Tab-separated table of N, CA, C and O in Angstrom:
chain	number	residue	atom	x	y	z
A	27	MET	N	-14.903	-2.397	82.240
A	27	MET	CA	-13.658	-2.915	81.858
A	27	MET	C	-12.580	-1.909	82.019
A	27	MET	O	-12.393	-1.026	81.447
A	28	ALA	N	-11.349	-2.172	82.635
A	28	ALA	CA	-10.309	-1.547	82.763
A	28	ALA	C	-9.612	-1.460	81.752
A	28	ALA	O	-9.237	-2.992	80.977
A	29	SER	N	-8.773	-0.489	81.168
A	29	SER	CA	-7.894	-0.334	80.219
A	29	SER	C	-6.409	-0.895	80.553
A	29	SER	O	-6.157	-0.511	81.824
A	30	ILE	N	-6.058	-1.670	79.629
A	30	ILE	CA	-4.745	-2.396	80.064
A	30	ILE	C	-3.372	-1.254	79.563
A	30	ILE	O	-3.488	-0.898	78.373
A	31	THR	N	-2.520	-0.806	80.460
A	31	THR	CA	-1.707	0.254	79.920
A	31	THR	C	-0.565	-0.571	79.733
A	31	THR	O	0.475	-1.143	80.641
A	32	PRO	N	0.122	-0.246	78.732
A	32	PRO	CA	1.641	-1.118	77.989
A	32	PRO	C	2.692	-0.522	79.187
A	32	PRO	O	2.635	0.452	79.707
A	33	PRO	N	3.712	-1.513	79.472
A	33	PRO	CA	4.681	-0.531	80.320
A	33	PRO	C	5.537	-0.002	79.379
A	33	PRO	O	5.421	0.263	78.177
A	34	PRO	N	6.161	1.218	79.963
A	34	PRO	CA	7.041	2.182	79.573
A	34	PRO	C	7.657	1.604	78.769
A	34	PRO	O	8.791	0.716	79.314
A	35	SER	N	8.145	1.966	77.306
A	35	SER	CA	9.305	1.210	76.644
A	35	SER	C	10.353	2.405	77.229
A	35	SER	O	10.646	3.120	77.294
A	36	ARG	N	11.399	1.150	77.144
A	36	ARG	CA	12.837	1.664	77.262
A	36	ARG	C	13.530	2.314	75.981
A	36	ARG	O	13.271	1.821	75.247
A	37	PRO	N	14.340	3.537	76.496
A	37	PRO	CA	14.913	3.737	75.093
A	37	PRO	C	16.192	2.694	74.444
A	37	PRO	O	16.354	2.004	75.264
A	38	PRO	N	16.139	2.682	73.332
A	38	PRO	CA	16.991	1.522	72.619
A	38	PRO	C	18.485	1.975	73.332
A	38	PRO	O	18.927	2.726	73.355
A	39	ARG	N	18.786	0.529	73.422
A	39	ARG	CA	20.473	0.335	73.896
A	39	ARG	C	21.207	0.865	72.710
A	39	ARG	O	21.278	0.543	71.363
A	40	ARG	N	22.327	1.712	73.040
A	40	ARG	CA	23.324	2.389	72.052
A	40	ARG	C	24.366	1.324	71.976
A	40	ARG	O	24.879	1.650	73.286
A	41	ALA	N	24.908	1.051	71.006
A	41	ALA	CA	25.949	0.155	70.854
A	41	ALA	C	27.336	1.118	71.637
A	41	ALA	O	26.964	2.032	71.142
A	42	ILE	N	28.277	0.372	72.024
A	42	ILE	CA	29.501	1.109	72.434
A	42	ILE	C	30.128	1.476	70.929
A	42	ILE	O	30.271	0.679	70.055
A	43	ALA	N	30.358	2.807	70.966
A	43	ALA	CA	30.852	3.388	69.832
A	43	ALA	C	32.523	3.118	69.555
A	43	ALA	O	33.021	2.883	70.654
A	44	SER	N	32.848	2.880	68.493
A	44	SER	CA	34.211	2.752	68.113
A	44	SER	C	35.141	3.910	68.837
A	44	SER	O	34.972	5.387	68.645
A	45	PRO	N	36.368	3.582	69.296
A	45	PRO	CA	37.225	4.539	69.663
A	45	PRO	C	38.031	5.152	68.553
A	45	PRO	O	38.728	5.965	68.927
A	46	CYS	N	37.495	4.629	67.139
A	46	CYS	CA	38.767	5.304	66.312
A	46	CYS	C	38.735	6.964	66.149
A	46	CYS	O	37.260	7.389	66.515
A	47	VAL	N	39.771	7.373	66.118
A	47	VAL	CA	40.004	8.831	65.732
A	47	VAL	C	40.594	9.242	64.508
A	47	VAL	O	41.019	10.196	64.186
A	48	SER	N	40.521	8.295	63.544
A	48	SER	CA	40.866	8.444	62.029
A	48	SER	C	42.347	8.545	62.081
A	48	SER	O	42.749	9.695	61.335
A	49	VAL	N	43.151	8.357	62.790
A	49	VAL	CA	44.541	8.371	62.912
A	49	VAL	C	45.120	6.998	63.110
A	49	VAL	O	45.488	6.094	63.584
A	50	CYS	N	44.768	6.429	61.514
A	50	CYS	CA	45.030	4.963	61.415
A	50	CYS	C	46.217	4.395	61.017
A	50	CYS	O	46.824	4.600	60.049
A	51	ARG	N	47.380	4.357	62.209
A	51	ARG	CA	48.847	3.783	61.804
A	51	ARG	C	49.162	2.658	62.914
A	51	ARG	O	48.917	3.046	63.935
A	52	MET	N	49.496	1.493	62.432
A	52	MET	CA	50.051	0.727	63.727
A	52	MET	C	51.434	0.794	64.194
A	52	MET	O	52.363	1.041	63.295
A	53	ASP	N	51.767	0.988	64.997
A	53	ASP	CA	52.648	1.005	65.969
A	53	ASP	C	53.375	-0.589	65.978
A	53	ASP	O	52.853	-1.277	66.608
A	54	PRO	N	54.562	-0.651	65.220
A	54	PRO	CA	54.916	-2.010	65.101
A	54	PRO	C	55.777	-2.601	66.581
A	54	PRO	O	55.802	-3.635	66.777
A	55	ARG	N	56.201	-1.477	67.199
A	55	ARG	CA	56.586	-1.717	68.495
A	55	ARG	C	55.367	-2.685	69.683
A	55	ARG	O	55.772	-3.265	70.208
A	56	THR	N	54.313	-1.852	69.556
A	56	THR	CA	53.209	-2.190	70.476
A	56	THR	C	52.025	-3.328	69.774
A	56	THR	O	51.544	-3.645	70.558
A	57	GLY	N	52.174	-3.029	68.639
A	57	GLY	CA	51.222	-3.611	67.707
A	57	GLY	C	49.739	-2.915	67.901
A	57	GLY	O	48.428	-3.461	67.663
A	58	TRP	N	49.597	-2.166	68.448
A	58	TRP	CA	48.393	-1.104	68.806
A	58	TRP	C	48.426	0.115	67.675
A	58	TRP	O	49.652	0.698	66.947
A	59	CYS	N	46.992	0.423	67.233
A	59	CYS	CA	47.075	1.473	66.278
A	59	CYS	C	47.426	2.849	67.195
A	59	CYS	O	47.057	3.105	68.347
A	60	VAL	N	47.979	3.735	66.343
A	60	VAL	CA	48.601	5.001	67.312
A	60	VAL	C	47.536	6.021	67.837
A	60	VAL	O	47.810	6.692	68.553
A	61	GLY	N	46.100	5.846	67.038
A	61	GLY	CA	45.066	6.643	67.278
A	61	GLY	C	44.090	6.005	68.505
A	61	GLY	O	43.976	7.005	69.515
A	62	CYS	N	43.877	4.757	68.059
A	62	CYS	CA	43.257	4.397	69.242
A	62	CYS	C	43.481	3.102	70.048
A	62	CYS	O	42.747	2.749	70.988
A	63	LEU	N	44.520	2.818	69.484
A	63	LEU	CA	45.364	2.243	70.531
A	63	LEU	C	44.808	0.582	70.680
A	63	LEU	O	44.946	-0.175	71.406
A	64	ARG	N	43.880	0.490	69.347
A	64	ARG	CA	43.466	-0.971	69.269
A	64	ARG	C	44.729	-1.895	68.488
A	64	ARG	O	45.252	-1.162	67.951
A	65	THR	N	44.101	-3.519	68.570
A	65	THR	CA	44.919	-4.148	68.003
A	65	THR	C	44.694	-4.205	66.399
A	65	THR	O	43.391	-3.973	66.346
A	66	ILE	N	45.165	-4.968	65.744
A	66	ILE	CA	44.613	-5.179	64.026
A	66	ILE	C	43.308	-5.887	64.271
A	66	ILE	O	42.293	-5.764	63.491
A	67	GLU	N	43.279	-7.124	65.089
A	67	GLU	CA	42.147	-7.797	65.423
A	67	GLU	C	41.126	-7.104	65.768
A	67	GLU	O	40.008	-7.388	65.519
A	68	GLU	N	41.340	-6.254	67.115
A	68	GLU	CA	40.395	-5.508	67.600
A	68	GLU	C	39.798	-4.370	66.729
A	68	GLU	O	38.057	-4.442	66.894
A	69	ILE	N	40.419	-4.186	65.727
A	69	ILE	CA	39.875	-3.267	64.888
A	69	ILE	C	39.131	-4.109	63.659
A	69	ILE	O	38.103	-3.500	63.186
A	70	ALA	N	39.485	-4.764	63.102
A	70	ALA	CA	39.075	-5.581	62.106
A	70	ALA	C	37.584	-6.437	62.822
A	70	ALA	O	36.830	-6.507	61.890
A	71	THR	N	37.641	-7.006	63.952
A	71	THR	CA	36.416	-7.412	64.294
A	71	THR	C	35.299	-6.585	65.213
A	71	THR	O	34.390	-7.209	65.711
A	72	TRP	N	35.537	-5.364	65.351
A	72	TRP	CA	34.761	-4.327	66.087
A	72	TRP	C	33.276	-4.356	65.638
A	72	TRP	O	32.303	-4.597	66.557
A	73	GLY	N	32.847	-4.430	64.263
A	73	GLY	CA	31.533	-4.635	63.969
A	73	GLY	C	30.950	-5.591	64.248
A	73	GLY	O	29.711	-5.540	64.441
A	74	SER	N	31.646	-6.839	64.390
A	74	SER	CA	30.950	-8.113	64.781
A	74	SER	C	30.999	-8.428	66.265
A	74	SER	O	30.547	-9.636	66.736
A	75	MET	N	31.609	-7.772	66.790
A	75	MET	CA	31.946	-7.989	68.236
A	75	MET	C	30.841	-7.766	68.995
A	75	MET	O	29.841	-6.860	68.789
A	76	GLY	N	30.358	-8.414	70.236
A	76	GLY	CA	29.516	-8.112	70.897
A	76	GLY	C	29.556	-7.272	72.295
A	76	GLY	O	30.913	-6.929	72.008
A	77	GLU	N	28.560	-6.735	72.424
A	77	GLU	CA	28.826	-5.478	73.710
A	77	GLU	C	29.862	-5.913	74.685
A	77	GLU	O	30.670	-5.067	75.085
A	78	ALA	N	29.765	-7.056	75.110
A	78	ALA	CA	30.727	-7.356	76.337
A	78	ALA	C	31.935	-7.224	75.670
A	78	ALA	O	32.814	-6.606	76.452
A	79	ARG	N	32.188	-7.586	74.699
A	79	ARG	CA	33.626	-7.970	74.039
A	79	ARG	C	34.165	-6.555	73.908
A	79	ARG	O	35.551	-6.098	73.997
A	80	ARG	N	33.212	-5.659	73.234
A	80	ARG	CA	33.455	-4.294	73.102
A	80	ARG	C	34.005	-3.396	74.419
A	80	ARG	O	34.708	-2.798	74.546
A	81	ALA	N	33.097	-3.804	75.623
A	81	ALA	CA	33.752	-3.029	76.881
A	81	ALA	C	34.659	-3.587	77.247
A	81	ALA	O	35.518	-2.816	77.833
A	82	GLU	N	35.323	-4.669	77.039
A	82	GLU	CA	36.466	-5.260	77.548
A	82	GLU	C	37.478	-4.331	76.754
A	82	GLU	O	38.173	-3.985	77.527
A	83	VAL	N	37.569	-4.087	75.408
A	83	VAL	CA	38.312	-4.052	74.638
A	83	VAL	C	38.268	-2.228	75.318
A	83	VAL	O	39.575	-1.848	75.464
A	84	MET	N	37.271	-1.816	75.559
A	84	MET	CA	37.197	-0.180	75.752
A	84	MET	C	37.977	0.106	77.384
A	84	MET	O	38.567	0.869	77.450
A	85	ALA	N	37.925	-1.120	78.144
A	85	ALA	CA	38.536	-0.746	79.322
A	85	ALA	C	39.955	-1.172	79.320
A	85	ALA	O	40.612	-0.497	80.090
A	86	ALA	N	40.658	-1.612	78.579
A	86	ALA	CA	41.635	-1.828	78.263
A	86	ALA	C	42.719	-0.929	77.874
A	86	ALA	O	43.609	-0.764	77.901
A	87	LEU	N	41.770	0.280	76.747
A	87	LEU	CA	42.740	0.910	76.339
A	87	LEU	C	43.402	2.348	77.222
A	87	LEU	O	44.261	2.458	76.820
A	88	PRO	N	42.750	2.471	78.604
A	88	PRO	CA	43.662	3.561	79.430
A	88	PRO	C	45.026	2.947	79.870
A	88	PRO	O	45.750	3.619	79.888
A	89	GLY	N	44.712	1.462	79.779
A	89	GLY	CA	46.253	1.020	80.126
A	89	GLY	C	47.222	0.695	78.997
A	89	GLY	O	48.497	0.936	79.565
A	90	ARG	N	47.007	0.832	78.035
A	90	ARG	CA	47.373	0.892	76.985
A	90	ARG	C	48.092	2.473	76.758
A	90	ARG	O	49.374	2.329	76.086
A	91	GLN	N	47.477	3.588	77.189
A	91	GLN	CA	47.812	4.683	76.971
A	91	GLN	C	49.035	4.622	77.986
A	91	GLN	O	49.938	5.359	77.470
A	92	ILE	N	48.879	4.269	78.941
A	92	ILE	CA	49.984	4.265	80.151
A	92	ILE	C	51.221	3.714	79.624
A	92	ILE	O	52.307	4.264	80.058
A	93	GLY	N	51.334	2.575	79.314
A	93	GLY	CA	51.954	1.710	78.913
A	93	GLY	C	52.762	2.257	77.225
A	93	GLY	O	53.435	1.327	77.083
A	94	ARG	N	52.274	2.954	77.011
A	94	ARG	CA	52.901	3.795	75.572
A	94	ARG	C	54.035	4.016	75.427
A	94	ARG	O	54.655	4.980	76.226
A	95	PRO	N	55.031	3.694	74.932
A	95	PRO	CA	56.377	3.819	74.615
A	95	PRO	C	56.224	5.380	74.179
A	95	PRO	O	55.386	5.932	73.543
A	96	ALA	N	57.215	6.150	74.611
A	96	ALA	CA	57.466	7.805	74.185
A	96	ALA	C	57.772	7.873	72.927
A	96	ALA	O	58.534	7.073	72.474
């Protein structure tokens, strides 16, 4: 009888890491954190966000950097 070889296991998926850089101060003009450019709601809900929503937030950050007032 041939032995059955299990399929190779995939490495565990890594969660999208928080963009926090420990410069936590909200800019009242934009409503974004001056360190990570997230809104207070995005910061507060990051831990319970699904991966798809985290990816959406991460995708929005470069545009916020460009649009940030000087």
